[in-house]
mmCIF file of C-alpha atoms and ligand atoms in Angstrom:
data_model
loop_
_atom_site.group_PDB
_atom_site.id
_atom_site.type_symbol
_atom_site.label_atom_id
_atom_site.label_comp_id
_atom_site.label_asym_id
_atom_site.label_seq_id
_atom_site.Cartn_x
_atom_site.Cartn_y
_atom_site.Cartn_z
ATOM 1 C CA UNK A 21 28.108 -13.778 3.534
ATOM 2 C CA UNK A 22 28.695 -15.267 0.381
ATOM 3 C CA UNK A 23 30.023 -13.635 -2.870
ATOM 4 C CA UNK A 24 27.242 -14.256 -5.402
ATOM 5 C CA UNK A 25 30.861 -14.454 -8.053
ATOM 6 C CA UNK A 26 32.438 -17.552 -6.507
ATOM 7 C CA UNK A 27 35.712 -17.005 -4.967
ATOM 8 C CA UNK A 28 36.285 -13.443 -5.546
ATOM 9 C CA UNK A 29 34.456 -10.545 -3.608
ATOM 10 C CA UNK A 30 33.554 -7.516 -4.889
ATOM 11 C CA UNK A 31 33.059 -4.233 -2.858
ATOM 12 C CA UNK A 32 31.414 -0.907 -3.699
ATOM 13 C CA UNK A 33 33.240 2.317 -0.936
ATOM 14 C CA UNK A 34 31.428 5.061 -1.198
ATOM 15 C CA UNK A 35 32.495 7.949 1.167
ATOM 16 C CA UNK A 36 32.240 11.332 2.484
ATOM 17 C CA UNK A 37 29.017 12.225 1.525
ATOM 18 C CA UNK A 38 28.442 15.160 3.441
ATOM 19 C CA UNK A 39 24.333 15.229 3.536
ATOM 20 C CA UNK A 40 22.255 17.990 5.036
ATOM 21 C CA UNK A 41 19.014 17.964 6.545
ATOM 22 C CA UNK A 42 18.225 20.196 3.539
ATOM 23 C CA UNK A 43 18.175 18.409 0.209
ATOM 24 C CA UNK A 44 19.785 21.948 -1.078
ATOM 25 C CA UNK A 45 22.729 21.880 1.169
ATOM 26 C CA UNK A 46 25.784 23.189 0.118
ATOM 27 C CA UNK A 47 29.506 22.195 1.146
ATOM 28 C CA UNK A 48 31.822 25.064 -0.379
ATOM 29 C CA UNK A 49 29.302 25.601 -3.550
ATOM 30 C CA UNK A 50 28.592 21.801 -4.124
ATOM 31 C CA UNK A 51 25.216 20.438 -3.345
ATOM 32 C CA UNK A 52 26.095 17.034 -1.892
ATOM 33 C CA UNK A 53 22.898 15.139 -1.443
ATOM 34 C CA UNK A 54 23.259 16.332 -6.277
ATOM 35 C CA UNK A 55 26.589 15.044 -6.176
ATOM 36 C CA UNK A 56 25.908 11.729 -4.373
ATOM 37 C CA UNK A 57 22.914 11.134 -6.661
ATOM 38 C CA UNK A 58 25.170 11.782 -9.399
ATOM 39 C CA UNK A 59 27.438 8.842 -8.227
ATOM 40 C CA UNK A 60 24.342 6.876 -7.539
ATOM 41 C CA UNK A 61 22.936 7.109 -10.915
ATOM 42 C CA UNK A 62 26.907 6.465 -12.693
ATOM 43 C CA UNK A 63 27.535 3.605 -10.628
ATOM 44 C CA UNK A 64 23.873 1.756 -11.661
ATOM 45 C CA UNK A 65 24.323 2.670 -14.707
ATOM 46 C CA UNK A 66 28.183 1.285 -14.789
ATOM 47 C CA UNK A 67 26.058 -2.317 -13.768
ATOM 48 C CA UNK A 68 29.296 -3.170 -11.798
ATOM 49 C CA UNK A 69 28.664 -6.586 -9.454
ATOM 50 C CA UNK A 70 29.172 -5.729 -5.940
ATOM 51 C CA UNK A 71 28.841 -8.118 -3.331
ATOM 52 C CA UNK A 72 28.236 -5.271 -0.808
ATOM 53 C CA UNK A 73 29.044 -1.497 0.088
ATOM 54 C CA UNK A 74 31.265 0.210 2.751
ATOM 55 C CA UNK A 75 30.838 3.813 3.301
ATOM 56 C CA UNK A 76 33.897 5.504 5.537
ATOM 57 C CA UNK A 77 32.180 7.746 6.708
ATOM 58 C CA UNK A 78 31.217 11.628 7.069
ATOM 59 C CA UNK A 79 27.965 10.350 5.816
ATOM 60 C CA UNK A 80 26.957 13.600 7.534
ATOM 61 C CA UNK A 81 28.200 17.272 7.101
ATOM 62 C CA UNK A 82 25.504 18.679 10.333
ATOM 63 C CA UNK A 83 24.987 15.732 12.308
ATOM 64 C CA UNK A 84 21.136 15.913 11.477
ATOM 65 C CA UNK A 85 18.534 12.543 12.136
ATOM 66 C CA UNK A 86 17.370 14.182 8.735
ATOM 67 C CA UNK A 87 20.968 14.139 6.688
ATOM 68 C CA UNK A 88 21.192 9.631 7.520
ATOM 69 C CA UNK A 89 17.704 9.381 6.644
ATOM 70 C CA UNK A 90 18.639 10.778 3.405
ATOM 71 C CA UNK A 91 21.759 8.590 2.895
ATOM 72 C CA UNK A 92 19.749 5.644 3.820
ATOM 73 C CA UNK A 93 17.295 6.635 0.843
ATOM 74 C CA UNK A 94 19.336 7.338 -1.624
ATOM 75 C CA UNK A 95 22.103 4.335 -1.021
ATOM 76 C CA UNK A 96 18.839 1.835 -0.744
ATOM 77 C CA UNK A 97 18.546 2.772 -5.001
ATOM 78 C CA UNK A 98 21.830 0.624 -5.106
ATOM 79 C CA UNK A 99 19.454 -2.247 -3.573
ATOM 80 C CA UNK A 100 22.788 -3.888 -2.000
ATOM 81 C CA UNK A 101 23.646 -4.527 1.883
ATOM 82 C CA UNK A 102 25.325 -1.395 3.265
ATOM 83 C CA UNK A 103 27.837 -0.981 6.155
ATOM 84 C CA UNK A 104 29.472 1.651 7.483
ATOM 85 C CA UNK A 105 32.048 3.422 9.929
ATOM 86 C CA UNK A 106 31.662 7.086 11.260
ATOM 87 C CA UNK A 107 33.585 10.076 10.612
ATOM 88 C CA UNK A 108 34.592 12.942 12.122
ATOM 89 C CA UNK A 109 31.344 14.664 10.501
ATOM 90 C CA UNK A 110 29.339 12.428 12.053
ATOM 91 C CA UNK A 111 27.053 11.781 15.234
ATOM 92 C CA UNK A 112 28.084 8.139 15.605
ATOM 93 C CA UNK A 113 25.655 7.026 18.149
ATOM 94 C CA UNK A 114 22.641 8.565 16.411
ATOM 95 C CA UNK A 115 24.070 6.756 13.495
ATOM 96 C CA UNK A 116 23.510 3.043 15.167
ATOM 97 C CA UNK A 117 20.153 4.240 16.938
ATOM 98 C CA UNK A 118 18.681 5.671 13.557
ATOM 99 C CA UNK A 119 20.758 3.267 10.474
ATOM 100 C CA UNK A 120 19.523 -0.284 11.790
ATOM 101 C CA UNK A 121 15.481 0.624 11.271
ATOM 102 C CA UNK A 122 16.701 2.428 7.991
ATOM 103 C CA UNK A 123 18.056 -0.462 6.268
ATOM 104 C CA UNK A 124 21.726 -0.002 6.967
ATOM 105 C CA UNK A 125 23.502 -2.612 8.678
ATOM 106 C CA UNK A 126 25.172 -1.446 11.874
ATOM 107 C CA UNK A 127 27.166 -4.527 12.121
ATOM 108 C CA UNK A 128 31.028 -3.682 12.460
ATOM 109 C CA UNK A 129 32.479 -7.455 11.452
ATOM 110 C CA UNK A 130 31.442 -8.931 8.213
ATOM 111 C CA UNK A 131 32.761 -12.236 7.064
ATOM 112 C CA UNK A 132 32.312 -13.090 3.407
ATOM 113 C CA UNK A 133 34.202 -15.992 1.537
ATOM 114 C CA UNK A 134 37.941 -16.211 2.983
ATOM 115 C CA UNK A 135 38.045 -12.675 3.771
ATOM 116 C CA UNK A 136 37.156 -10.377 6.990
ATOM 117 C CA UNK A 137 36.042 -6.563 7.173
ATOM 118 C CA UNK A 138 36.435 -4.870 10.347
ATOM 119 C CA UNK A 139 34.648 -1.737 10.450
ATOM 120 C CA UNK A 140 36.226 0.901 13.498
ATOM 121 C CA UNK A 141 35.458 3.677 14.767
ATOM 122 C CA UNK A 142 38.507 7.196 14.553
ATOM 123 C CA UNK A 143 36.126 9.851 15.489
ATOM 124 C CA UNK A 144 36.771 12.353 18.340
ATOM 125 C CA UNK A 145 33.176 14.103 20.277
ATOM 126 C CA UNK A 146 33.621 17.180 18.385
ATOM 127 C CA UNK A 147 37.072 17.154 16.101
ATOM 128 C CA UNK A 148 38.690 16.889 12.956
ATOM 129 C CA UNK A 149 41.375 14.844 14.163
ATOM 130 C CA UNK A 150 41.164 10.753 14.447
ATOM 131 C CA UNK A 151 42.090 8.729 17.462
ATOM 132 C CA UNK A 152 41.169 4.773 17.201
ATOM 133 C CA UNK A 153 40.415 3.867 21.304
ATOM 134 C CA UNK A 154 41.359 1.143 22.880
ATOM 135 C CA UNK A 155 38.101 -0.476 22.846
ATOM 136 C CA UNK A 156 37.912 -0.738 19.204
ATOM 137 C CA UNK A 157 41.544 -2.452 18.920
ATOM 138 C CA UNK A 158 40.628 -4.890 21.387
ATOM 139 C CA UNK A 159 37.609 -5.499 19.267
ATOM 140 C CA UNK A 160 39.585 -5.796 16.270
ATOM 141 C CA UNK A 161 42.303 -8.079 18.223
ATOM 142 C CA UNK A 162 39.171 -10.364 19.035
ATOM 143 C CA UNK A 163 38.324 -10.570 15.226
ATOM 144 C CA UNK A 164 41.393 -11.477 14.393
ATOM 145 C CA UNK A 165 42.171 -13.994 17.098
ATOM 146 C CA UNK A 166 38.948 -15.795 16.575
ATOM 147 C CA UNK A 167 39.507 -16.048 12.600
ATOM 148 C CA UNK A 168 43.064 -16.546 12.465
ATOM 149 C CA UNK A 169 42.698 -17.680 8.950
ATOM 150 C CA UNK A 170 41.064 -14.883 7.094
ATOM 151 C CA UNK A 171 42.491 -12.509 5.122
ATOM 152 C CA UNK A 172 41.354 -8.785 6.596
ATOM 153 C CA UNK A 173 39.911 -5.106 6.029
ATOM 154 C CA UNK A 174 40.099 -2.868 8.100
ATOM 155 C CA UNK A 175 37.429 -0.235 7.316
ATOM 156 C CA UNK A 176 38.481 3.532 9.396
ATOM 157 C CA UNK A 177 37.327 6.799 8.524
ATOM 158 C CA UNK A 178 40.915 9.015 9.044
ATOM 159 C CA UNK A 179 43.522 7.788 7.133
ATOM 160 C CA UNK A 180 46.382 6.130 9.512
ATOM 161 C CA UNK A 181 49.577 8.194 6.936
ATOM 162 C CA UNK A 182 50.373 11.488 6.590
ATOM 163 C CA UNK A 183 49.996 12.101 3.056
ATOM 164 C CA UNK A 184 52.315 15.126 2.933
ATOM 165 C CA UNK A 185 49.234 17.650 2.646
ATOM 166 C CA UNK A 186 50.285 20.152 5.507
ATOM 167 C CA UNK A 187 46.900 21.281 6.883
ATOM 168 C CA UNK A 188 45.047 17.930 6.139
ATOM 169 C CA UNK A 189 48.146 15.854 8.105
ATOM 170 C CA UNK A 190 47.411 18.335 11.245
ATOM 171 C CA UNK A 191 43.632 16.666 11.349
ATOM 172 C CA UNK A 192 45.191 12.950 10.554
ATOM 173 C CA UNK A 193 44.441 9.695 12.936
ATOM 174 C CA UNK A 194 46.801 10.952 15.924
ATOM 175 C CA UNK A 195 47.298 7.781 17.346
ATOM 176 C CA UNK A 196 48.320 6.428 14.037
ATOM 177 C CA UNK A 197 51.787 4.856 15.327
ATOM 178 C CA UNK A 198 50.154 2.974 17.929
ATOM 179 C CA UNK A 199 47.694 1.182 15.319
ATOM 180 C CA UNK A 200 50.321 1.183 12.685
ATOM 181 C CA UNK A 201 51.962 -0.982 14.715
ATOM 182 C CA UNK A 202 49.329 -3.075 16.654
ATOM 183 C CA UNK A 203 48.159 -3.596 13.136
ATOM 184 C CA UNK A 204 51.851 -4.890 12.133
ATOM 185 C CA UNK A 205 51.201 -7.492 14.513
ATOM 186 C CA UNK A 206 49.024 -9.626 12.141
ATOM 187 C CA UNK A 207 49.960 -10.949 8.952
ATOM 188 C CA UNK A 208 46.515 -11.389 7.691
ATOM 189 C CA UNK A 209 45.459 -8.089 7.803
ATOM 190 C CA UNK A 210 45.737 -6.886 4.149
ATOM 191 C CA UNK A 211 44.478 -3.418 3.990
ATOM 192 C CA UNK A 212 42.902 -0.358 5.647
ATOM 193 C CA UNK A 213 40.509 1.582 3.818
ATOM 194 C CA UNK A 214 39.675 5.138 4.518
ATOM 195 C CA UNK A 215 37.796 8.331 3.713
ATOM 196 C CA UNK A 216 38.133 11.206 5.188
ATOM 197 C CA UNK A 217 41.372 12.366 2.514
ATOM 198 C CA UNK A 218 39.279 13.474 -0.285
ATOM 199 C CA UNK A 219 41.236 12.399 -2.395
ATOM 200 C CA UNK A 220 42.584 8.757 -4.246
ATOM 201 C CA UNK A 221 45.691 7.656 -1.967
ATOM 202 C CA UNK A 222 47.204 3.859 -2.639
ATOM 203 C CA UNK A 223 50.349 2.736 -0.557
ATOM 204 C CA UNK A 224 51.751 -0.662 0.330
ATOM 205 C CA UNK A 225 53.656 -0.215 3.619
ATOM 206 C CA UNK A 226 54.976 -3.168 5.442
ATOM 207 C CA UNK A 227 52.798 -5.726 3.332
ATOM 208 C CA UNK A 228 49.773 -3.512 4.313
ATOM 209 C CA UNK A 229 47.810 -1.524 1.941
ATOM 210 C CA UNK A 230 46.742 1.480 2.637
ATOM 211 C CA UNK A 231 43.724 2.836 0.316
ATOM 212 C CA UNK A 232 41.693 6.297 0.457
ATOM 213 C CA UNK A 233 38.980 7.142 -1.774
ATOM 214 C CA UNK A 234 37.423 10.297 -3.736
ATOM 215 C CA UNK A 235 34.699 11.795 -1.986
ATOM 216 C CA UNK A 236 31.251 11.779 -3.195
ATOM 217 C CA UNK A 237 31.553 15.342 -2.733
ATOM 218 C CA UNK A 238 33.966 17.978 -2.670
ATOM 219 C CA UNK A 239 38.087 17.176 -3.484
ATOM 220 C CA UNK A 240 41.056 18.295 -1.936
ATOM 221 C CA UNK A 241 44.258 18.992 -3.669
ATOM 222 C CA UNK A 242 46.756 16.767 -3.254
ATOM 223 C CA UNK A 243 49.884 17.379 -1.077
ATOM 224 C CA UNK A 244 48.747 21.021 -0.940
ATOM 225 C CA UNK A 245 49.839 22.912 2.273
ATOM 226 C CA UNK A 246 47.061 24.930 2.734
ATOM 227 C CA UNK A 247 43.564 24.471 2.140
ATOM 228 C CA UNK A 248 42.901 24.197 -1.392
ATOM 229 C CA UNK A 249 39.970 22.714 -3.769
ATOM 230 C CA UNK A 250 40.768 20.004 -6.371
ATOM 231 C CA UNK A 251 39.048 20.476 -9.484
ATOM 232 C CA UNK A 252 38.393 16.653 -9.978
ATOM 233 C CA UNK A 253 34.504 15.433 -10.390
ATOM 234 C CA UNK A 254 33.371 13.286 -7.036
ATOM 235 C CA UNK A 255 34.405 9.611 -7.025
ATOM 236 C CA UNK A 256 34.088 5.777 -5.828
ATOM 237 C CA UNK A 257 35.708 2.653 -5.209
ATOM 238 C CA UNK A 258 35.372 -0.898 -6.350
ATOM 239 C CA UNK A 259 37.605 -3.601 -4.743
ATOM 240 C CA UNK A 260 38.135 -6.979 -5.842
ATOM 241 C CA UNK A 261 39.579 -8.968 -2.979
ATOM 242 C CA UNK A 262 40.746 -13.094 -4.862
ATOM 243 C CA UNK A 263 41.048 -16.272 -2.739
ATOM 244 C CA UNK A 264 44.544 -15.681 -2.653
ATOM 245 C CA UNK A 265 44.503 -12.833 -0.408
ATOM 246 C CA UNK A 266 45.480 -10.274 -3.361
ATOM 247 C CA UNK A 267 43.265 -6.360 -3.943
ATOM 248 C CA UNK A 268 42.601 -5.179 -7.337
ATOM 249 C CA UNK A 269 40.988 -2.009 -6.725
ATOM 250 C CA UNK A 270 39.891 0.698 -9.418
ATOM 251 C CA UNK A 271 38.621 5.111 -8.609
ATOM 252 C CA UNK A 272 36.473 6.089 -10.430
ATOM 253 C CA UNK A 273 34.308 9.605 -10.983
ATOM 254 C CA UNK A 274 32.251 12.048 -12.598
ATOM 255 C CA UNK A 275 33.562 14.110 -15.468
ATOM 256 C CA UNK A 276 35.415 17.700 -14.210
ATOM 257 C CA UNK A 277 33.107 20.812 -14.503
ATOM 258 C CA UNK A 278 29.418 19.140 -12.877
ATOM 259 C CA UNK A 279 29.804 19.818 -9.613
ATOM 260 C CA UNK A 280 32.368 22.956 -9.056
ATOM 261 C CA UNK A 281 33.168 23.533 -5.609
ATOM 262 C CA UNK A 282 33.974 27.616 -4.723
ATOM 263 C CA UNK A 283 37.543 27.530 -5.137
ATOM 264 C CA UNK A 284 37.484 31.131 -3.247
ATOM 265 C CA UNK A 285 37.518 29.793 0.178
ATOM 266 C CA UNK A 286 39.769 29.188 2.927
ATOM 267 C CA UNK A 287 39.059 26.433 4.812
ATOM 268 C CA UNK A 288 36.486 23.590 5.268
HETATM 269 FE FE1 FE2 B 312 35.425 14.208 4.988
#
C-alpha cells in the first residue's frame, strides 16, 4: 500500500464501538450505533485525508453477527480501507469469518511506505483482561525479522500499561511485562496503539509511544479508583507517520452533552 499523500502516512483510529444486534441497543444509556454514526458524520465533515482506518477492538457488545454487519455497513460510509484487531467484547473467530465478505480487511500485517502495522489479538475467551499469546508474539517477530528496516506500529486492544485506575487496571493486559520486554528488543517498534481504556492516553516509555484512544461510545473517568464514567464526548484519533519515523497525533471528540451516559451505574 502507498500513501496517497507522498512521504507521510495518515491513519484514522476508531475504537470500542460496542455495537449491538439491535440498532437501538444501549450501553449505560448511550445508543452505541447513534454515537458511532455521529462520529462517522463528524469524520466525513472534517474532510481530513487518511490512507486507511485501524480499529482497535470491542466492535461488538453482544458478540452478534448483526453487530458486525452493522459495523461493516457503517464504516463503509468512510470509503476507506479498514483493518482491525478483536477486543474482549468481541468474538474474534466470528469477526475473521464475517469481515472478509463484508469489506473489512482481515489481514493482520499491513505495509504502507516505510511503515508496517501489525494487528495482534489480546482477547481471552469470556474474560475482560487481555493476554497476548506466544503465537501472536511469534507472528510479530516474523514481521519484524522479515522487514527489519520498516518503522513499526503494533495495534492491540489491551493497553500493555496500567492507567492508575484501580478497577480498570484489574482488566489490563495481564502479561504486559512479557509483552513490553519482547517489544523493547526491537528498536524499529515506534508505537503501540490500543483501545480498551475508553480514554485518551499518550505516553513514551523506553522510546516506544503507547497510545490509547477514546471510545466512539462511553468514556471512562481517568484515574478513578472505582468504576466511573467521564462526561466527555465520544472520540476518534488521527495519526500522521512520517518517513523519518516520527508520529504526530490528535484526538477529536463530539461535543459533551449530546450522548449522555447513565452515571448512576456501578459497573460495566
Ligand atoms: Fe471497550
